[in-house]
PDB file of C-alpha atoms in Angstrom:
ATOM      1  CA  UNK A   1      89.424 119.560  94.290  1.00 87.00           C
ATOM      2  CA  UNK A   2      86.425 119.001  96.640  1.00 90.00           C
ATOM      3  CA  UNK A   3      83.582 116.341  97.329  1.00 92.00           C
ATOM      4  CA  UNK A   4      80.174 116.549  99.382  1.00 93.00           C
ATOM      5  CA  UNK A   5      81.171 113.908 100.913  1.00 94.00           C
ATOM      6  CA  UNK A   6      83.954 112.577 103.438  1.00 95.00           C
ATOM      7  CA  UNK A   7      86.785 110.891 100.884  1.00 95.00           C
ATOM      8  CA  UNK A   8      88.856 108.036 101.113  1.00 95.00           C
ATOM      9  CA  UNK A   9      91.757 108.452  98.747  1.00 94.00           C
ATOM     10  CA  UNK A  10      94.799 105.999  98.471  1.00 95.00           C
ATOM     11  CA  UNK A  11      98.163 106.054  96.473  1.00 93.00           C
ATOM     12  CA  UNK A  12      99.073 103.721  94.016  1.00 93.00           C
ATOM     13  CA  UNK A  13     102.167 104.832  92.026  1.00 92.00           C
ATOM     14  CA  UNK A  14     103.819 108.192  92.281  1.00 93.00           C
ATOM     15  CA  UNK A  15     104.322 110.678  94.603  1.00 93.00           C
ATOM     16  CA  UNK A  16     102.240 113.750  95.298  1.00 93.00           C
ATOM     17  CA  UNK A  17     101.985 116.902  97.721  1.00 94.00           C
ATOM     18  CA  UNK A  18      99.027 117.235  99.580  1.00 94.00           C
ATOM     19  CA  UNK A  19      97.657 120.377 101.331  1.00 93.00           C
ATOM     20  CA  UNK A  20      94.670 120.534 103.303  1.00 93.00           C
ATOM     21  CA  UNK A  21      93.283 122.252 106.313  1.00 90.00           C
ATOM     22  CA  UNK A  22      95.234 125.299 105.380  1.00 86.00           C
ATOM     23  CA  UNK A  23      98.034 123.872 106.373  1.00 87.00           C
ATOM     24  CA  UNK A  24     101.682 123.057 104.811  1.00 89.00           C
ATOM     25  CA  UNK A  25     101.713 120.442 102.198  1.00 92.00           C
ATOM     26  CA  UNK A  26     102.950 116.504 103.021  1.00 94.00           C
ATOM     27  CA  UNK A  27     104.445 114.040 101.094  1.00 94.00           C
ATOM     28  CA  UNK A  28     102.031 111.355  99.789  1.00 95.00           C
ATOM     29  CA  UNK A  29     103.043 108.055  98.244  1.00 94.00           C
ATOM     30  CA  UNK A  30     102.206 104.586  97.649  1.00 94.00           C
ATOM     31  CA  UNK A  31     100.669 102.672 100.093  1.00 92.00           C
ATOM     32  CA  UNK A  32      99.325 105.057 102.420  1.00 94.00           C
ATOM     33  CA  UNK A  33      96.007 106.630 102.493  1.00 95.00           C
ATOM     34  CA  UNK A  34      93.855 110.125 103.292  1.00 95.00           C
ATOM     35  CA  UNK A  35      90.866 110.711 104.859  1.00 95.00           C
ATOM     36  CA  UNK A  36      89.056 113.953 103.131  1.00 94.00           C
ATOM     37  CA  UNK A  37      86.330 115.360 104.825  1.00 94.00           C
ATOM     38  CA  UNK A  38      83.032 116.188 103.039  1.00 93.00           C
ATOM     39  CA  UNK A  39      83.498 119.870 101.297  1.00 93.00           C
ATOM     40  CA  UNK A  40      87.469 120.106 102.166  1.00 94.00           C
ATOM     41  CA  UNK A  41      89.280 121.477  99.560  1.00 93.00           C
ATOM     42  CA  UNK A  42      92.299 119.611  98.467  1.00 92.00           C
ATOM     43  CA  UNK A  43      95.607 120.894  96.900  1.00 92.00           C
ATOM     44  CA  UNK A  44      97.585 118.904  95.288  1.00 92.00           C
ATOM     45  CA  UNK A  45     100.758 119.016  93.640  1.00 93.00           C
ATOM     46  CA  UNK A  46     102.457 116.495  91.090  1.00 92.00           C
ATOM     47  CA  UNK A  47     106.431 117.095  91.953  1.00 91.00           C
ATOM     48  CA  UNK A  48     107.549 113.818  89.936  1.00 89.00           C
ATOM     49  CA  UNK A  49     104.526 112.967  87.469  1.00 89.00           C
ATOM     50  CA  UNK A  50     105.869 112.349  83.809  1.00 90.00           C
ATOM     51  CA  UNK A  51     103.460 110.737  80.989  1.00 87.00           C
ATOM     52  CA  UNK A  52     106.422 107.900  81.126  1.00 87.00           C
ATOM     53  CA  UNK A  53     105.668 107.749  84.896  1.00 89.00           C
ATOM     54  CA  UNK A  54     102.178 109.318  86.250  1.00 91.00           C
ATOM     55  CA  UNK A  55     100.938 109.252  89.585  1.00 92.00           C
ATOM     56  CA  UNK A  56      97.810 106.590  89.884  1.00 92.00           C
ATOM     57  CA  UNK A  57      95.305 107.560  92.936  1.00 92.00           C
ATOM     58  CA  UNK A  58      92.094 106.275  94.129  1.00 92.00           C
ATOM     59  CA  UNK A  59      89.316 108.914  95.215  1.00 92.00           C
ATOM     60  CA  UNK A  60      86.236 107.186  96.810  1.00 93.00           C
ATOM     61  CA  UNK A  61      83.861 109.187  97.625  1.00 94.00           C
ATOM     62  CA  UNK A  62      81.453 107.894 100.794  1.00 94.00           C
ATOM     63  CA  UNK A  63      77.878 108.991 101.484  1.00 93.00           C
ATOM     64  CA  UNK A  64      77.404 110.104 104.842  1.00 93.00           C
ATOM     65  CA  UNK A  65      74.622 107.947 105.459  1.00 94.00           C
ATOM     66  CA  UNK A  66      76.378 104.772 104.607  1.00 95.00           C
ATOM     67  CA  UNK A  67      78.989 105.506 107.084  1.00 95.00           C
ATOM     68  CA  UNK A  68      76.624 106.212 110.051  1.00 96.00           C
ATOM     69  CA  UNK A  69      74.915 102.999 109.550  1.00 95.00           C
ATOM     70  CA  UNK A  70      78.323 100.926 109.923  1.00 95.00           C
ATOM     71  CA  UNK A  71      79.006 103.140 112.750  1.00 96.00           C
ATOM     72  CA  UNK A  72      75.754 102.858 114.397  1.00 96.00           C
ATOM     73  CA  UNK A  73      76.012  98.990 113.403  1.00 93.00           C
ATOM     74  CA  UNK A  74      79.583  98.594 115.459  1.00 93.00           C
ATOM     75  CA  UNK A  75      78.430 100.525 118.042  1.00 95.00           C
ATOM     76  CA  UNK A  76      75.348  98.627 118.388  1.00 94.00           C
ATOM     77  CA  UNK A  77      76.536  94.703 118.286  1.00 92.00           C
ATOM     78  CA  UNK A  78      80.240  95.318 118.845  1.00 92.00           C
ATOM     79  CA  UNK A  79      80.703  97.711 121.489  1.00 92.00           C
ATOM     80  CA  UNK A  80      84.825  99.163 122.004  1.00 94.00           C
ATOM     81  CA  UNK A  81      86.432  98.192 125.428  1.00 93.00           C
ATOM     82  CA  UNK A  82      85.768 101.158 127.088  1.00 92.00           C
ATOM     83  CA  UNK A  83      82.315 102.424 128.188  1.00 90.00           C
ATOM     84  CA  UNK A  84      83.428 106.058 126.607  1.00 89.00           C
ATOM     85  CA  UNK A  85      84.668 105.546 123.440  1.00 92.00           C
ATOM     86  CA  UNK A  86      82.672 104.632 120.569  1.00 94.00           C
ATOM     87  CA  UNK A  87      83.457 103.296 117.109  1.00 96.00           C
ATOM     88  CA  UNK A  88      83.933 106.830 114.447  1.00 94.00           C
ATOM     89  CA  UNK A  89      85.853 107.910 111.436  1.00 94.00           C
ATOM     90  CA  UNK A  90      88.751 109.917 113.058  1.00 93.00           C
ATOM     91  CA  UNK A  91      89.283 113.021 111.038  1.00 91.00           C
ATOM     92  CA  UNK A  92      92.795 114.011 113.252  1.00 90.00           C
ATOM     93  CA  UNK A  93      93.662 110.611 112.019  1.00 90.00           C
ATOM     94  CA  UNK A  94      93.518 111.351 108.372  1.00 93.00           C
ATOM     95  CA  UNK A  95      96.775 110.081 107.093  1.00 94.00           C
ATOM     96  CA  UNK A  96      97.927 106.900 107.165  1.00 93.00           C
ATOM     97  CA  UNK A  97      99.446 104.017 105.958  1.00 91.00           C
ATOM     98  CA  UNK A  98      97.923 101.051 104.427  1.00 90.00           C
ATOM     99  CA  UNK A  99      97.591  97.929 106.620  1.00 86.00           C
ATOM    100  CA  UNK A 100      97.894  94.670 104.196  1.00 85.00           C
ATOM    101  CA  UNK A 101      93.625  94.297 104.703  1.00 89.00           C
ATOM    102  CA  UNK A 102      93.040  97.675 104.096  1.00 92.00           C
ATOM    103  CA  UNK A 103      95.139  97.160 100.824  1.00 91.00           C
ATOM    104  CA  UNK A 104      93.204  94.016 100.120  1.00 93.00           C
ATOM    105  CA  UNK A 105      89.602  95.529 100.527  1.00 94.00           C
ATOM    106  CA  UNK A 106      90.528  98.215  98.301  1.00 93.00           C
ATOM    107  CA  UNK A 107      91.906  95.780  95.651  1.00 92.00           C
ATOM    108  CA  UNK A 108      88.562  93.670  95.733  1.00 93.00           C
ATOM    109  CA  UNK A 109      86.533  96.756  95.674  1.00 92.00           C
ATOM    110  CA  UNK A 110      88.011  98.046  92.654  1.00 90.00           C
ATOM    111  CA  UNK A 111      87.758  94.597  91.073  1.00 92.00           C
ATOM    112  CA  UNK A 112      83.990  94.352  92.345  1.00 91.00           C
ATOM    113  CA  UNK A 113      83.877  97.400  90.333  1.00 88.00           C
ATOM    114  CA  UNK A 114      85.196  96.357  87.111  1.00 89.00           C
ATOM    115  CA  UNK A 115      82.699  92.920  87.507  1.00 88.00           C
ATOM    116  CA  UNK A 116      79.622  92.605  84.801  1.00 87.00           C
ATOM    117  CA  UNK A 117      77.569  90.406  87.641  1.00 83.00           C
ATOM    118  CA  UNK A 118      73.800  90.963  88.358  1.00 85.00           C
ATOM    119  CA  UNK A 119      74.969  91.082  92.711  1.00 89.00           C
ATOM    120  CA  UNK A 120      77.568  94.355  91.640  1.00 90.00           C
ATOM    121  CA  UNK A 121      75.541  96.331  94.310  1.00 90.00           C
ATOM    122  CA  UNK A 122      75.411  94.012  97.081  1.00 92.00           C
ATOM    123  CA  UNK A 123      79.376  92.631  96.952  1.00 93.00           C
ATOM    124  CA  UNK A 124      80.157  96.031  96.665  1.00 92.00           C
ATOM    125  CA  UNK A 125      78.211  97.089  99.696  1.00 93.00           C
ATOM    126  CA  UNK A 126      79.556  94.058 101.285  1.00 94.00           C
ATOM    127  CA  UNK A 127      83.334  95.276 100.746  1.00 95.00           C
ATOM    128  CA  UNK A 128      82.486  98.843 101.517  1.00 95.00           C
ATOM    129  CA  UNK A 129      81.253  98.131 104.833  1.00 94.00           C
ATOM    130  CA  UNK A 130      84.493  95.673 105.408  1.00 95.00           C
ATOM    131  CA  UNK A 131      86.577  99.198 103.965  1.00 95.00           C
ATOM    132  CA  UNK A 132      84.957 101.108 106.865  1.00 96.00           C
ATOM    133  CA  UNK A 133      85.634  98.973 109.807  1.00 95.00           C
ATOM    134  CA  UNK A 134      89.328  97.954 108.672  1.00 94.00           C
ATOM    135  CA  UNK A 135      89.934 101.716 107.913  1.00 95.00           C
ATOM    136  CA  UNK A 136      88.724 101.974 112.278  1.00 95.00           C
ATOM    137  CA  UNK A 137      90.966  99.781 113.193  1.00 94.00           C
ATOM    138  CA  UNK A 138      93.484 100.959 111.421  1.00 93.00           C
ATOM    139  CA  UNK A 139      92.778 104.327 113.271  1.00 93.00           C
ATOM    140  CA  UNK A 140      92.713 102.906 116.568  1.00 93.00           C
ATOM    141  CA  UNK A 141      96.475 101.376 116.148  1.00 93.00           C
ATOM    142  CA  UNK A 142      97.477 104.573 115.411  1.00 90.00           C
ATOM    143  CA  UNK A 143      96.565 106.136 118.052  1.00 91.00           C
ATOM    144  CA  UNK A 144      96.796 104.013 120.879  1.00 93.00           C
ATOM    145  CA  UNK A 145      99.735 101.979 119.516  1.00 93.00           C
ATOM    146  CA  UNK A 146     101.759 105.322 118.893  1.00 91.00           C
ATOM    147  CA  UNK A 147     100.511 107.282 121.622  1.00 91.00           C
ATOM    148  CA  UNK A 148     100.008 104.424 124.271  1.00 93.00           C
ATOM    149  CA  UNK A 149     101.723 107.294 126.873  1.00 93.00           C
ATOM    150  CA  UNK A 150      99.088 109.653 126.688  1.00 92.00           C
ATOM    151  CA  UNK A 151      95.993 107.187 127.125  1.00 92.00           C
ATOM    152  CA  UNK A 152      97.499 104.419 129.140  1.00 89.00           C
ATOM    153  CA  UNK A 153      95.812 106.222 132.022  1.00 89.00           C
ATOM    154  CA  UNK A 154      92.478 105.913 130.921  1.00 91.00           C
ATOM    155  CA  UNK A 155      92.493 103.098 128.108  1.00 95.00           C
ATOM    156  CA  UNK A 156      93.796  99.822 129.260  1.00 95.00           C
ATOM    157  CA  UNK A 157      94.429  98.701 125.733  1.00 97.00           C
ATOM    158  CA  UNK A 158      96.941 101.362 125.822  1.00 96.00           C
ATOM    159  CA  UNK A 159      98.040 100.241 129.181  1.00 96.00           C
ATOM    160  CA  UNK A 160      98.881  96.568 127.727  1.00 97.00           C
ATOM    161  CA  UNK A 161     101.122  98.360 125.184  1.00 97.00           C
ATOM    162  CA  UNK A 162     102.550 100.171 127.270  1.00 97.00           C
ATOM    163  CA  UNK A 163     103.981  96.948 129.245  1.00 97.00           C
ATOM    164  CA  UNK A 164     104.392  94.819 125.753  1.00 97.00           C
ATOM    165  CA  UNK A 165     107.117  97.665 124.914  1.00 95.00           C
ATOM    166  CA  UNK A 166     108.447  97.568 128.379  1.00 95.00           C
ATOM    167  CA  UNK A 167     109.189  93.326 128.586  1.00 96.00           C
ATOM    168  CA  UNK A 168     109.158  92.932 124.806  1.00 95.00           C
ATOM    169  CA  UNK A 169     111.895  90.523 125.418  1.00 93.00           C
ATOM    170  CA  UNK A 170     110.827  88.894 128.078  1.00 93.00           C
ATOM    171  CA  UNK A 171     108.142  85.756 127.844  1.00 92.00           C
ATOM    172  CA  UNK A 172     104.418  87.299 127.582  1.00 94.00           C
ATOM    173  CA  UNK A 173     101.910  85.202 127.923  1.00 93.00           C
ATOM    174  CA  UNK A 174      97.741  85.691 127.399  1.00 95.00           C
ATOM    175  CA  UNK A 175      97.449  85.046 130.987  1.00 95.00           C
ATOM    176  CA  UNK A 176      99.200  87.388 132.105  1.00 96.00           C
ATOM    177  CA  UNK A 177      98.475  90.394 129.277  1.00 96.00           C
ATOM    178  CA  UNK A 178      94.413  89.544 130.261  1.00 97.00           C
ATOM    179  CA  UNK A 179      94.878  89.446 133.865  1.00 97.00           C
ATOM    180  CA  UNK A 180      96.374  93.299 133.712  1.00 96.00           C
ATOM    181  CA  UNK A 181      93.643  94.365 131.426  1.00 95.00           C
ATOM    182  CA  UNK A 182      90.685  92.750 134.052  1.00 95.00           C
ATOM    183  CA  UNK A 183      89.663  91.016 131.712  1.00 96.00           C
ATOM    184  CA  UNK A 184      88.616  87.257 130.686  1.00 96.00           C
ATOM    185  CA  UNK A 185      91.323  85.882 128.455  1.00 96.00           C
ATOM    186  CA  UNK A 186      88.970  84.574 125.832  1.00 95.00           C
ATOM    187  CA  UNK A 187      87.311  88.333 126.212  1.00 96.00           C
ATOM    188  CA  UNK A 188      90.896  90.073 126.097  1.00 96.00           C
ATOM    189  CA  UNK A 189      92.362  88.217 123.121  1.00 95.00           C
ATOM    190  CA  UNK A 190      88.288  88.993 121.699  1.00 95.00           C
ATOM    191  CA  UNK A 191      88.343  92.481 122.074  1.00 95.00           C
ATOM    192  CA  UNK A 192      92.027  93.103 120.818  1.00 96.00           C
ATOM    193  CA  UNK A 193      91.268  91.594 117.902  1.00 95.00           C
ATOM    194  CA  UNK A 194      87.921  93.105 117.117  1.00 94.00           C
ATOM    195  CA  UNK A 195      89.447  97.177 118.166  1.00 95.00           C
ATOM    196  CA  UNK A 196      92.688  96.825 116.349  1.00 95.00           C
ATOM    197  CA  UNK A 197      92.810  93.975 113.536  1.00 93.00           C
ATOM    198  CA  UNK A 198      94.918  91.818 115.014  1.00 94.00           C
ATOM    199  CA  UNK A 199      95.732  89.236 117.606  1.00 96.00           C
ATOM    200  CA  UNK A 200      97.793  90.663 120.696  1.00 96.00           C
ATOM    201  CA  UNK A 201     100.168  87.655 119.403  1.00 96.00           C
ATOM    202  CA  UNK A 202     100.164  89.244 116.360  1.00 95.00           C
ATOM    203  CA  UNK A 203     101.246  92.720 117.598  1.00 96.00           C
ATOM    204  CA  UNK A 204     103.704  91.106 120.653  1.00 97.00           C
ATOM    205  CA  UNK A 205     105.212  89.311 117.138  1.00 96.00           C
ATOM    206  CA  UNK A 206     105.072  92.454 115.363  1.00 95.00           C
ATOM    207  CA  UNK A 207     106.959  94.735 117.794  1.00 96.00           C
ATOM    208  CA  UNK A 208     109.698  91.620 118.011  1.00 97.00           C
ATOM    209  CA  UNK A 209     110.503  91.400 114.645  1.00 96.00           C
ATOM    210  CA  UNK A 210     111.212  95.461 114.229  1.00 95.00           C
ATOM    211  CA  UNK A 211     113.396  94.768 117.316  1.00 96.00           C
ATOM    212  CA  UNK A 212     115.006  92.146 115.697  1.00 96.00           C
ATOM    213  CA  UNK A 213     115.498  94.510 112.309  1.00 95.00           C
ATOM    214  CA  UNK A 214     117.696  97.129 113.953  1.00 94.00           C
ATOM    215  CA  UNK A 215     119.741  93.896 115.808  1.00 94.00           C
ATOM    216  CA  UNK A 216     120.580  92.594 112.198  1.00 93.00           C
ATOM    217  CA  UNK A 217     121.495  96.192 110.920  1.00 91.00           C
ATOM    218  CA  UNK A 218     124.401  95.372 113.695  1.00 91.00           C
ATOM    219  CA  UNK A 219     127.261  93.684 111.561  1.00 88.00           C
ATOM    220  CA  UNK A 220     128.538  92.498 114.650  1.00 90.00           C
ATOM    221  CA  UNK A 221     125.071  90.717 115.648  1.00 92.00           C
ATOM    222  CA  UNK A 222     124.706  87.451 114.481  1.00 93.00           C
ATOM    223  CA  UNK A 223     120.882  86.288 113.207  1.00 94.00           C
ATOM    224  CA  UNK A 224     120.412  83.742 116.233  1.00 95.00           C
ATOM    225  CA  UNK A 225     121.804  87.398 118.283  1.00 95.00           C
ATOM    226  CA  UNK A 226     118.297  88.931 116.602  1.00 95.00           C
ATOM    227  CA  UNK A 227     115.984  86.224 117.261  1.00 96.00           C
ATOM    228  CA  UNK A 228     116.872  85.887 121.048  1.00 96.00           C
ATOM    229  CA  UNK A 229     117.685  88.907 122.152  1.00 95.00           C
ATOM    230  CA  UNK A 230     114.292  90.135 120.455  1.00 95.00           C
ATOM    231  CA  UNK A 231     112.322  87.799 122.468  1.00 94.00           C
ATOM    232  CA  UNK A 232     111.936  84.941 120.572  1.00 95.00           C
ATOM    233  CA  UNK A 233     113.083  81.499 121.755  1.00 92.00           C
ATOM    234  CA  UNK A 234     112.775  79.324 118.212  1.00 94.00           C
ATOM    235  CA  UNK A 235     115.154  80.025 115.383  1.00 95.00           C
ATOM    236  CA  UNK A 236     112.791  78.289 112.746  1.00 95.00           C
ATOM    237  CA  UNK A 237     109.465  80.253 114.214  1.00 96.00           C
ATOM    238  CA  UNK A 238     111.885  83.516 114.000  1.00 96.00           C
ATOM    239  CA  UNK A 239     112.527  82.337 110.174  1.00 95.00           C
ATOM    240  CA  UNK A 240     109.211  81.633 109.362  1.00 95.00           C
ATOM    241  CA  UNK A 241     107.647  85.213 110.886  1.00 95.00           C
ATOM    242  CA  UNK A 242     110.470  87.338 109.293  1.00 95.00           C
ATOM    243  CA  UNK A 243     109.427  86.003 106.155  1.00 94.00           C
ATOM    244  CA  UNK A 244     106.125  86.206 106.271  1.00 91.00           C
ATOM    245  CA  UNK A 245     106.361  89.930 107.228  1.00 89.00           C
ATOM    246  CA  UNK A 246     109.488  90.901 105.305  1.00 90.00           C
ATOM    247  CA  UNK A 247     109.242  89.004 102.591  1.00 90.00           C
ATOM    248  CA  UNK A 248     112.492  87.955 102.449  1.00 93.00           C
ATOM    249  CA  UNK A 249     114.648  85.553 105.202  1.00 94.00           C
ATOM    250  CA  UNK A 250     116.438  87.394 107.816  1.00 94.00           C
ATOM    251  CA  UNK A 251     119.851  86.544 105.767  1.00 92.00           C
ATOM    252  CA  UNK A 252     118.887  88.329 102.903  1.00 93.00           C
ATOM    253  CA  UNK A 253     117.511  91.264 104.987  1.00 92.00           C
ATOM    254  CA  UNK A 254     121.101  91.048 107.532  1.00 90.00           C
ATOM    255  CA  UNK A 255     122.891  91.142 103.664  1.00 88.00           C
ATOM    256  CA  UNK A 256     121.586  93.864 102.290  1.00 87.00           C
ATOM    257  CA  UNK A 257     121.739  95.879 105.325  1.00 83.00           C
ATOM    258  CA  UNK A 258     125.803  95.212 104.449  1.00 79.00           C
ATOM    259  CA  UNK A 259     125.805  95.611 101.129  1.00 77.00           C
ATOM    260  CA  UNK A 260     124.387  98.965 101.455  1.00 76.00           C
ATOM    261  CA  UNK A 261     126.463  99.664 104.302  1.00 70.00           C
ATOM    262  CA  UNK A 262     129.591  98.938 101.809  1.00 66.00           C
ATOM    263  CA  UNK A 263     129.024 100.677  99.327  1.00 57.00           C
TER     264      UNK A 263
END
């Protein structure tokens, strides 16, 4: 299969292999996406597909032009951090998983799709353009968030992360986050936002709670263990984030880590 133009595709149900670049195929399932460049050939290969259980996948195919006038557009009015990096579609970065908006926007988009309304076009071009820049920012955690090491030197985004990881569970305050970045703190907490898609509270909370995960998997860690020793200093606030991001209470997540363990 090929386009003429770059491809966003995204898994819905199902597993498939996918081969591009030449290179050996990778597993690709259900909430994760890949980037396609314009005139790549993909392979594809349906190890598990039934008709009682087919694989359901989303191919949206982007004109070029569309995505060089959100790029030029972020570039313009919402310039990255650093004076050498510019807002792009990463094609290095080409597989990756789903972030909850990125899941969201695609939802809507299909929807806006499916909608008998005389402003189709323009909510459409509306949610397109949202696609794009979550899809960026979803880029940019990837690669400073998982290879903070190798840019920390020249990215001081990367440089914050770096020192999150290394006091996770220690207090970390705004102040002190913006201070090592040089920047303002209504400008840091700006900025980290607008590059990655989240708050640096967000992220600090994130990088807790997966902390606090492999605590509970510890039968001899109690929850209150978890929420301290992860950095947290409120059992209810611990309660309410583990939820929110889990979907289930830390209880339920601490007994089913057992249960499995049991059986």
């Amino acid at each position: 299969m090929k386009f003429n133009n770059l491809v966003l595709t995204s898994m819905f149900r199902g597993k498939k292999v996918m081969r591009l670049f030449d290179e050996n195929g990778f597993d690709y399932l259900p909430g994760e996406s890949v980037i396609v460049p314009e005139n790549e050939e993909m392979r594809i290969d349906f190890p598990e597909a039934t008709f009682e259980n087919p694989t359901q996948c989303l191919a949206l195919a982007i004109d070029r032009e569309k995505i060089k006038e959100t790029v030029d557009l972020l570039n313009e009015k919402f310039a990255k951090t650093e004076k050498n990096e510019v807002w792009q579609i990463d094609l290095e970065t080409f597989h990756i998983k789903n972030s909850l908006e990125i899941s969201s926007t695609i939802d809507r988009l299909v929807n806006v799709s499916r909608e008998n309304n005389k402003a189709k076009d323009l909510f459409a071009d509306f949610t397109l353009n949202e696609l794009l820049i979550r899809l960026m920012q979803t880029q940019a955690r990837c690669l400073i968030f998982d290879n903070y090491h190798k840019y920390q030197g020249n990215n001081r985004f990367a440089y914050i992360i770096h020192y999150i990881k290394e006091h996770l569970t220690e207090k970390l305050s705004i102040d002190k986050l913006s201070d090592l970045a040089c920047m303002s703190k209504p400008n840091f907490f700006r900025q980290f936002k607008k590059e990655f898609g989240l708050t640096p509270i967000d992220y600090i909370n994130q990088e807790r709670l997966y902390f606090a995960k492999k605590i509970l998997a510890d039968p001899r860690q109690s929850i209150a263990d978890a929420c301290f020793k992860a950095g947290f200093n409120n059992l209810n606030y611990f309660f309410i984030l583990f939820k929110k991001q889990e979907g289930i209470t830390p209880n339920t997540f601490k007994r089913n880590i057992l249960e499995h363990t049991n059986a």
